[in-house]
């Protein structure tokens, strides 16, 4: 190989060597770039608050007080009755005792009547006729048999006899008492009352019928009212009969 060829080979090899080392020089000589931090976003502007002393105090707004809720009216309470007095309590107890005694008496009379009808066939009948009703209207007529009240009423007016009482009785003596009360026609200031008793014997197995008749033959109510004087002539008559009991 001649010099010219050798020089050319060396030139080519040198060129190749230079070309192969060029990239490494660029890498070695390149300086590392500084990394820049991202720009911070601008902070929002905060309005500057003036000092409290510099702000004017707000005016106090008068507040209207709320209307109070309506209060429901209290329910009306019944007045408390006063405690019963001692006298009223005693009166109530007496009335209760009287009612109990009266009921017991009525039951006893009913039992006596039932026993009398079973034991005795003797009866007493009383009829009443009032003949003075034109001048002296009858107010009340009452009967007692052996001092035991047996009848009281005011409807026995009229000239016709009406049976007003009937009962069974033991044979023997009994007393019938009749009381009559009347007042003048249109003259309540003039009145009279009379009472008579009649004792008689009741026969066994007989019906004793007593008819009472009342009449007045005095001055009357009119002259008494005008003259302020007069006479009373009032009588009660008793007609007693014994009748045979009808056998059934």
PDB file of C-alpha atoms in Angstrom:
ATOM      1  CA  UNK A   1       0.000   0.000   0.000  1.00  0.00           C
ATOM      2  CA  UNK A   2       1.341   3.279  -0.864  1.00  0.00           C
ATOM      3  CA  UNK A   3       1.336   6.364   1.163  1.00  0.00           C
ATOM      4  CA  UNK A   4      -1.497   7.916  -0.701  1.00  0.00           C
ATOM      5  CA  UNK A   5      -3.751   4.952  -0.043  1.00  0.00           C
ATOM      6  CA  UNK A   6      -2.662   4.741   3.562  1.00  0.00           C
ATOM      7  CA  UNK A   7      -3.380   8.397   4.092  1.00  0.00           C
ATOM      8  CA  UNK A   8      -6.796   7.999   2.601  1.00  0.00           C
ATOM      9  CA  UNK A   9      -7.536   5.029   4.911  1.00  0.00           C
ATOM     10  CA  UNK A  10      -6.415   6.987   7.920  1.00  0.00           C
ATOM     11  CA  UNK A  11      -8.488   9.934   6.854  1.00  0.00           C
ATOM     12  CA  UNK A  12     -11.555   7.778   6.514  1.00  0.00           C
ATOM     13  CA  UNK A  13     -10.937   6.105   9.869  1.00  0.00           C
ATOM     14  CA  UNK A  14     -10.436   9.447  11.537  1.00  0.00           C
ATOM     15  CA  UNK A  15     -13.631  10.761  10.021  1.00  0.00           C
ATOM     16  CA  UNK A  16     -15.503   7.748  11.195  1.00  0.00           C
ATOM     17  CA  UNK A  17     -14.073   8.127  14.670  1.00  0.00           C
ATOM     18  CA  UNK A  18     -15.043  11.772  14.845  1.00  0.00           C
ATOM     19  CA  UNK A  19     -18.526  11.051  13.681  1.00  0.00           C
ATOM     20  CA  UNK A  20     -18.981   8.342  16.302  1.00  0.00           C
ATOM     21  CA  UNK A  21     -17.717  10.516  19.185  1.00  0.00           C
ATOM     22  CA  UNK A  22     -19.749  13.613  18.288  1.00  0.00           C
ATOM     23  CA  UNK A  23     -23.020  12.542  20.068  1.00  0.00           C
ATOM     24  CA  UNK A  24     -21.166  11.818  23.324  1.00  0.00           C
ATOM     25  CA  UNK A  25     -19.703  15.291  23.370  1.00  0.00           C
ATOM     26  CA  UNK A  26     -23.087  16.809  22.947  1.00  0.00           C
ATOM     27  CA  UNK A  27     -24.439  14.802  25.826  1.00  0.00           C
ATOM     28  CA  UNK A  28     -21.549  15.592  28.103  1.00  0.00           C
ATOM     29  CA  UNK A  29     -21.517  19.236  27.340  1.00  0.00           C
ATOM     30  CA  UNK A  30     -25.247  19.695  27.657  1.00  0.00           C
ATOM     31  CA  UNK A  31     -26.144  21.319  30.965  1.00  0.00           C
ATOM     32  CA  UNK A  32     -29.236  20.135  32.858  1.00  0.00           C
ATOM     33  CA  UNK A  33     -32.079  22.507  32.502  1.00  0.00           C
ATOM     34  CA  UNK A  34     -33.519  23.987  35.631  1.00  0.00           C
ATOM     35  CA  UNK A  35     -37.084  22.961  36.288  1.00  0.00           C
ATOM     36  CA  UNK A  36     -39.254  26.039  36.772  1.00  0.00           C
ATOM     37  CA  UNK A  37     -42.050  25.764  39.390  1.00  0.00           C
ATOM     38  CA  UNK A  38     -45.524  26.498  37.997  1.00  0.00           C
ATOM     39  CA  UNK A  39     -46.616  29.995  38.538  1.00  0.00           C
ATOM     40  CA  UNK A  40     -48.846  30.288  41.581  1.00  0.00           C
ATOM     41  CA  UNK A  41     -52.387  31.435  40.888  1.00  0.00           C
ATOM     42  CA  UNK A  42     -53.007  34.907  42.111  1.00  0.00           C
ATOM     43  CA  UNK A  43     -54.676  34.899  45.497  1.00  0.00           C
ATOM     44  CA  UNK A  44     -58.207  36.334  45.496  1.00  0.00           C
ATOM     45  CA  UNK A  45     -58.261  39.806  46.666  1.00  0.00           C
ATOM     46  CA  UNK A  46     -59.723  40.069  50.171  1.00  0.00           C
ATOM     47  CA  UNK A  47     -61.706  43.215  50.758  1.00  0.00           C
ATOM     48  CA  UNK A  48     -60.109  45.220  53.386  1.00  0.00           C
ATOM     49  CA  UNK A  49     -62.371  45.330  56.452  1.00  0.00           C
ATOM     50  CA  UNK A  50     -62.328  48.687  58.069  1.00  0.00           C
ATOM     51  CA  UNK A  51     -61.618  48.824  61.739  1.00  0.00           C
ATOM     52  CA  UNK A  52     -64.622  48.340  64.036  1.00  0.00           C
ATOM     53  CA  UNK A  53     -64.061  51.712  65.541  1.00  0.00           C
ATOM     54  CA  UNK A  54     -64.336  53.318  62.159  1.00  0.00           C
ATOM     55  CA  UNK A  55     -67.652  51.626  61.236  1.00  0.00           C
ATOM     56  CA  UNK A  56     -70.801  53.488  62.310  1.00  0.00           C
ATOM     57  CA  UNK A  57     -72.900  51.490  64.690  1.00  0.00           C
ATOM     58  CA  UNK A  58     -76.192  50.349  63.097  1.00  0.00           C
ATOM     59  CA  UNK A  59     -79.242  52.050  64.426  1.00  0.00           C
ATOM     60  CA  UNK A  60     -81.346  49.887  66.701  1.00  0.00           C
ATOM     61  CA  UNK A  61     -84.555  48.997  64.950  1.00  0.00           C
ATOM     62  CA  UNK A  62     -87.429  48.967  67.450  1.00  0.00           C
ATOM     63  CA  UNK A  63     -88.954  45.539  67.555  1.00  0.00           C
ATOM     64  CA  UNK A  64     -92.703  45.216  67.940  1.00  0.00           C
ATOM     65  CA  UNK A  65     -93.435  42.757  70.736  1.00  0.00           C
ATOM     66  CA  UNK A  66     -95.369  39.757  69.544  1.00  0.00           C
ATOM     67  CA  UNK A  67     -98.997  39.680  70.589  1.00  0.00           C
ATOM     68  CA  UNK A  68     -99.517  37.224  73.465  1.00  0.00           C
ATOM     69  CA  UNK A  69    -101.369  34.046  72.591  1.00  0.00           C
ATOM     70  CA  UNK A  70    -105.017  34.155  73.661  1.00  0.00           C
ATOM     71  CA  UNK A  71    -105.502  32.438  76.984  1.00  0.00           C
ATOM     72  CA  UNK A  72    -108.571  30.177  76.989  1.00  0.00           C
ATOM     73  CA  UNK A  73    -111.217  31.264  79.428  1.00  0.00           C
ATOM     74  CA  UNK A  74    -111.391  28.997  82.469  1.00  0.00           C
ATOM     75  CA  UNK A  75    -114.321  26.621  82.466  1.00  0.00           C
ATOM     76  CA  UNK A  76    -117.198  27.787  84.587  1.00  0.00           C
ATOM     77  CA  UNK A  77    -117.292  25.828  87.802  1.00  0.00           C
ATOM     78  CA  UNK A  78    -120.495  25.107  89.587  1.00  0.00           C
ATOM     79  CA  UNK A  79    -120.630  26.788  92.962  1.00  0.00           C
ATOM     80  CA  UNK A  80    -119.846  24.432  95.776  1.00  0.00           C
ATOM     81  CA  UNK A  81    -123.002  23.874  97.805  1.00  0.00           C
ATOM     82  CA  UNK A  82    -122.649  24.702 101.463  1.00  0.00           C
ATOM     83  CA  UNK A  83    -122.390  21.738 103.802  1.00  0.00           C
ATOM     84  CA  UNK A  84    -125.755  20.634 105.175  1.00  0.00           C
ATOM     85  CA  UNK A  85    -126.553  22.001 108.552  1.00  0.00           C
ATOM     86  CA  UNK A  86    -127.081  19.781 111.550  1.00  0.00           C
ATOM     87  CA  UNK A  87    -130.806  20.543 111.635  1.00  0.00           C
ATOM     88  CA  UNK A  88    -131.287  19.532 107.993  1.00  0.00           C
ATOM     89  CA  UNK A  89    -129.385  16.279 108.561  1.00  0.00           C
ATOM     90  CA  UNK A  90    -131.569  15.486 111.564  1.00  0.00           C
ATOM     91  CA  UNK A  91    -134.695  16.342 109.567  1.00  0.00           C
ATOM     92  CA  UNK A  92    -133.624  14.053 106.722  1.00  0.00           C
ATOM     93  CA  UNK A  93    -132.995  11.211 109.146  1.00  0.00           C
ATOM     94  CA  UNK A  94    -136.413  11.735 110.733  1.00  0.00           C
ATOM     95  CA  UNK A  95    -138.111  11.752 107.318  1.00  0.00           C
ATOM     96  CA  UNK A  96    -136.314   8.535 106.394  1.00  0.00           C
ATOM     97  CA  UNK A  97    -137.309   6.900 109.641  1.00  0.00           C
ATOM     98  CA  UNK A  98    -140.905   8.064 109.221  1.00  0.00           C
ATOM     99  CA  UNK A  99    -141.059   6.628 105.691  1.00  0.00           C
ATOM    100  CA  UNK A 100    -139.701   3.292 106.913  1.00  0.00           C
ATOM    101  CA  UNK A 101    -142.260   3.142 109.753  1.00  0.00           C
ATOM    102  CA  UNK A 102    -145.097   4.115 107.412  1.00  0.00           C
ATOM    103  CA  UNK A 103    -144.130   1.450 104.880  1.00  0.00           C
ATOM    104  CA  UNK A 104    -143.926  -1.153 107.620  1.00  0.00           C
ATOM    105  CA  UNK A 105    -147.344  -0.060 108.897  1.00  0.00           C
ATOM    106  CA  UNK A 106    -148.873  -0.394 105.433  1.00  0.00           C
ATOM    107  CA  UNK A 107    -147.379  -3.850 105.047  1.00  0.00           C
ATOM    108  CA  UNK A 108    -148.726  -4.839 108.464  1.00  0.00           C
ATOM    109  CA  UNK A 109    -152.187  -3.625 107.523  1.00  0.00           C
ATOM    110  CA  UNK A 110    -152.075  -5.567 104.278  1.00  0.00           C
ATOM    111  CA  UNK A 111    -151.037  -8.709 106.158  1.00  0.00           C
ATOM    112  CA  UNK A 112    -153.785  -8.157 108.725  1.00  0.00           C
ATOM    113  CA  UNK A 113    -156.362  -7.744 105.958  1.00  0.00           C
ATOM    114  CA  UNK A 114    -155.258 -10.972 104.278  1.00  0.00           C
ATOM    115  CA  UNK A 115    -155.320 -12.853 107.580  1.00  0.00           C
ATOM    116  CA  UNK A 116    -158.684 -11.348 108.467  1.00  0.00           C
ATOM    117  CA  UNK A 117    -160.221 -12.465 105.201  1.00  0.00           C
ATOM    118  CA  UNK A 118    -158.874 -15.945 105.786  1.00  0.00           C
ATOM    119  CA  UNK A 119    -159.988 -16.156 109.439  1.00  0.00           C
ATOM    120  CA  UNK A 120    -163.166 -14.106 109.546  1.00  0.00           C
ATOM    121  CA  UNK A 121    -166.227 -13.899 107.403  1.00  0.00           C
ATOM    122  CA  UNK A 122    -167.418 -10.817 109.263  1.00  0.00           C
ATOM    123  CA  UNK A 123    -167.316  -7.555 107.330  1.00  0.00           C
ATOM    124  CA  UNK A 124    -167.991  -3.889 107.980  1.00  0.00           C
ATOM    125  CA  UNK A 125    -169.262  -1.589 105.221  1.00  0.00           C
ATOM    126  CA  UNK A 126    -169.618   2.198 105.512  1.00  0.00           C
ATOM    127  CA  UNK A 127    -171.614   4.360 103.109  1.00  0.00           C
ATOM    128  CA  UNK A 128    -171.816   8.165 103.257  1.00  0.00           C
ATOM    129  CA  UNK A 129    -174.483  10.652 102.198  1.00  0.00           C
ATOM    130  CA  UNK A 130    -173.947  14.424 102.404  1.00  0.00           C
ATOM    131  CA  UNK A 131    -177.133  16.476 102.133  1.00  0.00           C
ATOM    132  CA  UNK A 132    -175.775  19.968 102.937  1.00  0.00           C
ATOM    133  CA  UNK A 133    -173.757  20.513  99.776  1.00  0.00           C
ATOM    134  CA  UNK A 134    -175.959  23.337  98.446  1.00  0.00           C
ATOM    135  CA  UNK A 135    -174.898  25.775 101.173  1.00  0.00           C
ATOM    136  CA  UNK A 136    -171.870  24.024 102.668  1.00  0.00           C
ATOM    137  CA  UNK A 137    -169.660  22.249 100.068  1.00  0.00           C
ATOM    138  CA  UNK A 138    -167.843  19.307 101.586  1.00  0.00           C
ATOM    139  CA  UNK A 139    -164.080  19.730 102.028  1.00  0.00           C
ATOM    140  CA  UNK A 140    -163.127  16.461 103.697  1.00  0.00           C
ATOM    141  CA  UNK A 141    -164.564  13.375 105.345  1.00  0.00           C
ATOM    142  CA  UNK A 142    -162.425  10.915 107.323  1.00  0.00           C
ATOM    143  CA  UNK A 143    -163.132   7.661 109.162  1.00  0.00           C
ATOM    144  CA  UNK A 144    -161.456   5.856 112.047  1.00  0.00           C
ATOM    145  CA  UNK A 145    -162.293   2.317 113.101  1.00  0.00           C
ATOM    146  CA  UNK A 146    -161.293   1.622 116.685  1.00  0.00           C
ATOM    147  CA  UNK A 147    -159.125   4.798 116.550  1.00  0.00           C
ATOM    148  CA  UNK A 148    -157.293   3.517 113.486  1.00  0.00           C
ATOM    149  CA  UNK A 149    -157.522   5.801 110.407  1.00  0.00           C
ATOM    150  CA  UNK A 150    -159.157   3.859 107.585  1.00  0.00           C
ATOM    151  CA  UNK A 151    -160.406   6.472 105.103  1.00  0.00           C
ATOM    152  CA  UNK A 152    -159.929  10.118 104.035  1.00  0.00           C
ATOM    153  CA  UNK A 153    -161.435  11.802 100.962  1.00  0.00           C
ATOM    154  CA  UNK A 154    -163.356  14.756  99.557  1.00  0.00           C
ATOM    155  CA  UNK A 155    -165.458  13.247  96.756  1.00  0.00           C
ATOM    156  CA  UNK A 156    -168.413  11.979  98.799  1.00  0.00           C
ATOM    157  CA  UNK A 157    -170.814  14.749  97.775  1.00  0.00           C
ATOM    158  CA  UNK A 158    -174.403  14.267  96.737  1.00  0.00           C
ATOM    159  CA  UNK A 159    -177.726  13.179  98.201  1.00  0.00           C
ATOM    160  CA  UNK A 160    -177.163   9.543  97.171  1.00  0.00           C
ATOM    161  CA  UNK A 161    -175.327   7.266  99.608  1.00  0.00           C
ATOM    162  CA  UNK A 162    -171.910   6.070  98.373  1.00  0.00           C
ATOM    163  CA  UNK A 163    -169.913   3.191  99.810  1.00  0.00           C
ATOM    164  CA  UNK A 164    -166.583   4.650 100.901  1.00  0.00           C
ATOM    165  CA  UNK A 165    -165.093   1.905 103.095  1.00  0.00           C
ATOM    166  CA  UNK A 166    -165.159  -1.876 103.549  1.00  0.00           C
ATOM    167  CA  UNK A 167    -163.073  -4.251 105.677  1.00  0.00           C
ATOM    168  CA  UNK A 168    -163.104  -7.525 107.574  1.00  0.00           C
ATOM    169  CA  UNK A 169    -163.350  -7.429 111.343  1.00  0.00           C
ATOM    170  CA  UNK A 170    -163.480  -9.778 114.240  1.00  0.00           C
ATOM    171  CA  UNK A 171    -166.875 -10.281 115.875  1.00  0.00           C
ATOM    172  CA  UNK A 172    -167.453  -8.072 118.911  1.00  0.00           C
ATOM    173  CA  UNK A 173    -167.749  -4.400 119.773  1.00  0.00           C
ATOM    174  CA  UNK A 174    -166.208  -1.770 117.513  1.00  0.00           C
ATOM    175  CA  UNK A 175    -166.246   2.030 117.397  1.00  0.00           C
ATOM    176  CA  UNK A 176    -166.577   3.990 114.158  1.00  0.00           C
ATOM    177  CA  UNK A 177    -165.632   7.695 114.229  1.00  0.00           C
ATOM    178  CA  UNK A 178    -166.592  10.069 111.409  1.00  0.00           C
ATOM    179  CA  UNK A 179    -165.240  13.620 110.937  1.00  0.00           C
ATOM    180  CA  UNK A 180    -166.737  16.092 108.433  1.00  0.00           C
ATOM    181  CA  UNK A 181    -165.271  19.460 107.318  1.00  0.00           C
ATOM    182  CA  UNK A 182    -167.093  21.999 105.115  1.00  0.00           C
ATOM    183  CA  UNK A 183    -166.951  25.669 104.075  1.00  0.00           C
ATOM    184  CA  UNK A 184    -169.621  28.138 102.944  1.00  0.00           C
ATOM    185  CA  UNK A 185    -170.427  28.781  99.289  1.00  0.00           C
ATOM    186  CA  UNK A 186    -168.056  31.566  98.232  1.00  0.00           C
ATOM    187  CA  UNK A 187    -167.258  32.265 101.882  1.00  0.00           C
ATOM    188  CA  UNK A 188    -164.065  30.582 102.996  1.00  0.00           C
ATOM    189  CA  UNK A 189    -164.138  32.742 106.131  1.00  0.00           C
ATOM    190  CA  UNK A 190    -167.180  30.745 107.308  1.00  0.00           C
ATOM    191  CA  UNK A 191    -166.654  27.035 107.838  1.00  0.00           C
ATOM    192  CA  UNK A 192    -167.452  24.214 110.206  1.00  0.00           C
ATOM    193  CA  UNK A 193    -166.201  20.795 111.253  1.00  0.00           C
ATOM    194  CA  UNK A 194    -167.894  18.121 113.308  1.00  0.00           C
ATOM    195  CA  UNK A 195    -166.965  14.684 114.581  1.00  0.00           C
ATOM    196  CA  UNK A 196    -169.074  11.873 116.036  1.00  0.00           C
ATOM    197  CA  UNK A 197    -168.305   8.370 117.235  1.00  0.00           C
ATOM    198  CA  UNK A 198    -170.637   5.358 117.130  1.00  0.00           C
ATOM    199  CA  UNK A 199    -170.071   2.098 119.046  1.00  0.00           C
ATOM    200  CA  UNK A 200    -171.889  -1.087 117.990  1.00  0.00           C
ATOM    201  CA  UNK A 201    -171.675  -4.873 118.101  1.00  0.00           C
ATOM    202  CA  UNK A 202    -170.609  -6.867 115.071  1.00  0.00           C
ATOM    203  CA  UNK A 203    -172.216 -10.283 114.774  1.00  0.00           C
ATOM    204  CA  UNK A 204    -170.300 -13.340 113.565  1.00  0.00           C
ATOM    205  CA  UNK A 205    -170.823 -14.351 109.939  1.00  0.00           C
ATOM    206  CA  UNK A 206    -172.674 -11.106 109.294  1.00  0.00           C
ATOM    207  CA  UNK A 207    -172.055  -7.977 107.244  1.00  0.00           C
ATOM    208  CA  UNK A 208    -172.473  -4.880 109.384  1.00  0.00           C
ATOM    209  CA  UNK A 209    -173.542  -2.011 107.164  1.00  0.00           C
ATOM    210  CA  UNK A 210    -173.256   1.542 108.566  1.00  0.00           C
ATOM    211  CA  UNK A 211    -174.867   4.396 106.606  1.00  0.00           C
ATOM    212  CA  UNK A 212    -173.718   7.884 107.652  1.00  0.00           C
ATOM    213  CA  UNK A 213    -175.900  10.873 106.735  1.00  0.00           C
ATOM    214  CA  UNK A 214    -174.766  14.488 107.201  1.00  0.00           C
ATOM    215  CA  UNK A 215    -177.108  17.506 106.999  1.00  0.00           C
ATOM    216  CA  UNK A 216    -177.088  21.121 108.194  1.00  0.00           C
ATOM    217  CA  UNK A 217    -180.162  23.217 108.971  1.00  0.00           C
ATOM    218  CA  UNK A 218    -178.661  26.346 110.568  1.00  0.00           C
ATOM    219  CA  UNK A 219    -178.485  29.928 109.309  1.00  0.00           C
ATOM    220  CA  UNK A 220    -176.336  29.136 106.295  1.00  0.00           C
ATOM    221  CA  UNK A 221    -173.139  30.725 105.027  1.00  0.00           C
ATOM    222  CA  UNK A 222    -174.782  33.824 103.469  1.00  0.00           C
ATOM    223  CA  UNK A 223    -176.296  35.302 106.663  1.00  0.00           C
ATOM    224  CA  UNK A 224    -173.040  34.606 108.513  1.00  0.00           C
ATOM    225  CA  UNK A 225    -171.100  36.610 105.946  1.00  0.00           C
ATOM    226  CA  UNK A 226    -173.519  39.557 106.006  1.00  0.00           C
ATOM    227  CA  UNK A 227    -174.612  39.772 109.628  1.00  0.00           C
ATOM    228  CA  UNK A 228    -171.506  38.250 111.182  1.00  0.00           C
ATOM    229  CA  UNK A 229    -173.807  36.081 113.297  1.00  0.00           C
ATOM    230  CA  UNK A 230    -176.043  33.019 112.995  1.00  0.00           C
ATOM    231  CA  UNK A 231    -176.468  29.406 114.089  1.00  0.00           C
ATOM    232  CA  UNK A 232    -174.943  26.070 113.124  1.00  0.00           C
ATOM    233  CA  UNK A 233    -177.181  23.012 113.241  1.00  0.00           C
ATOM    234  CA  UNK A 234    -175.064  20.175 111.885  1.00  0.00           C
ATOM    235  CA  UNK A 235    -175.671  16.519 112.561  1.00  0.00           C
ATOM    236  CA  UNK A 236    -174.170  13.169 111.589  1.00  0.00           C
ATOM    237  CA  UNK A 237    -176.637  10.284 111.734  1.00  0.00           C
ATOM    238  CA  UNK A 238    -175.618   6.634 111.692  1.00  0.00           C
ATOM    239  CA  UNK A 239    -177.930   3.830 110.574  1.00  0.00           C
ATOM    240  CA  UNK A 240    -176.466   0.391 111.461  1.00  0.00           C
ATOM    241  CA  UNK A 241    -177.780  -2.838 109.886  1.00  0.00           C
ATOM    242  CA  UNK A 242    -176.676  -6.473 110.049  1.00  0.00           C
ATOM    243  CA  UNK A 243    -176.910  -8.369 106.745  1.00  0.00           C
ATOM    244  CA  UNK A 244    -176.529 -12.055 106.049  1.00  0.00           C
ATOM    245  CA  UNK A 245    -173.377 -13.041 104.172  1.00  0.00           C
ATOM    246  CA  UNK A 246    -174.230 -14.544 100.826  1.00  0.00           C
ATOM    247  CA  UNK A 247    -172.802 -18.054 100.515  1.00  0.00           C
ATOM    248  CA  UNK A 248    -170.858 -18.763  97.317  1.00  0.00           C
TER     249      UNK A 248
END
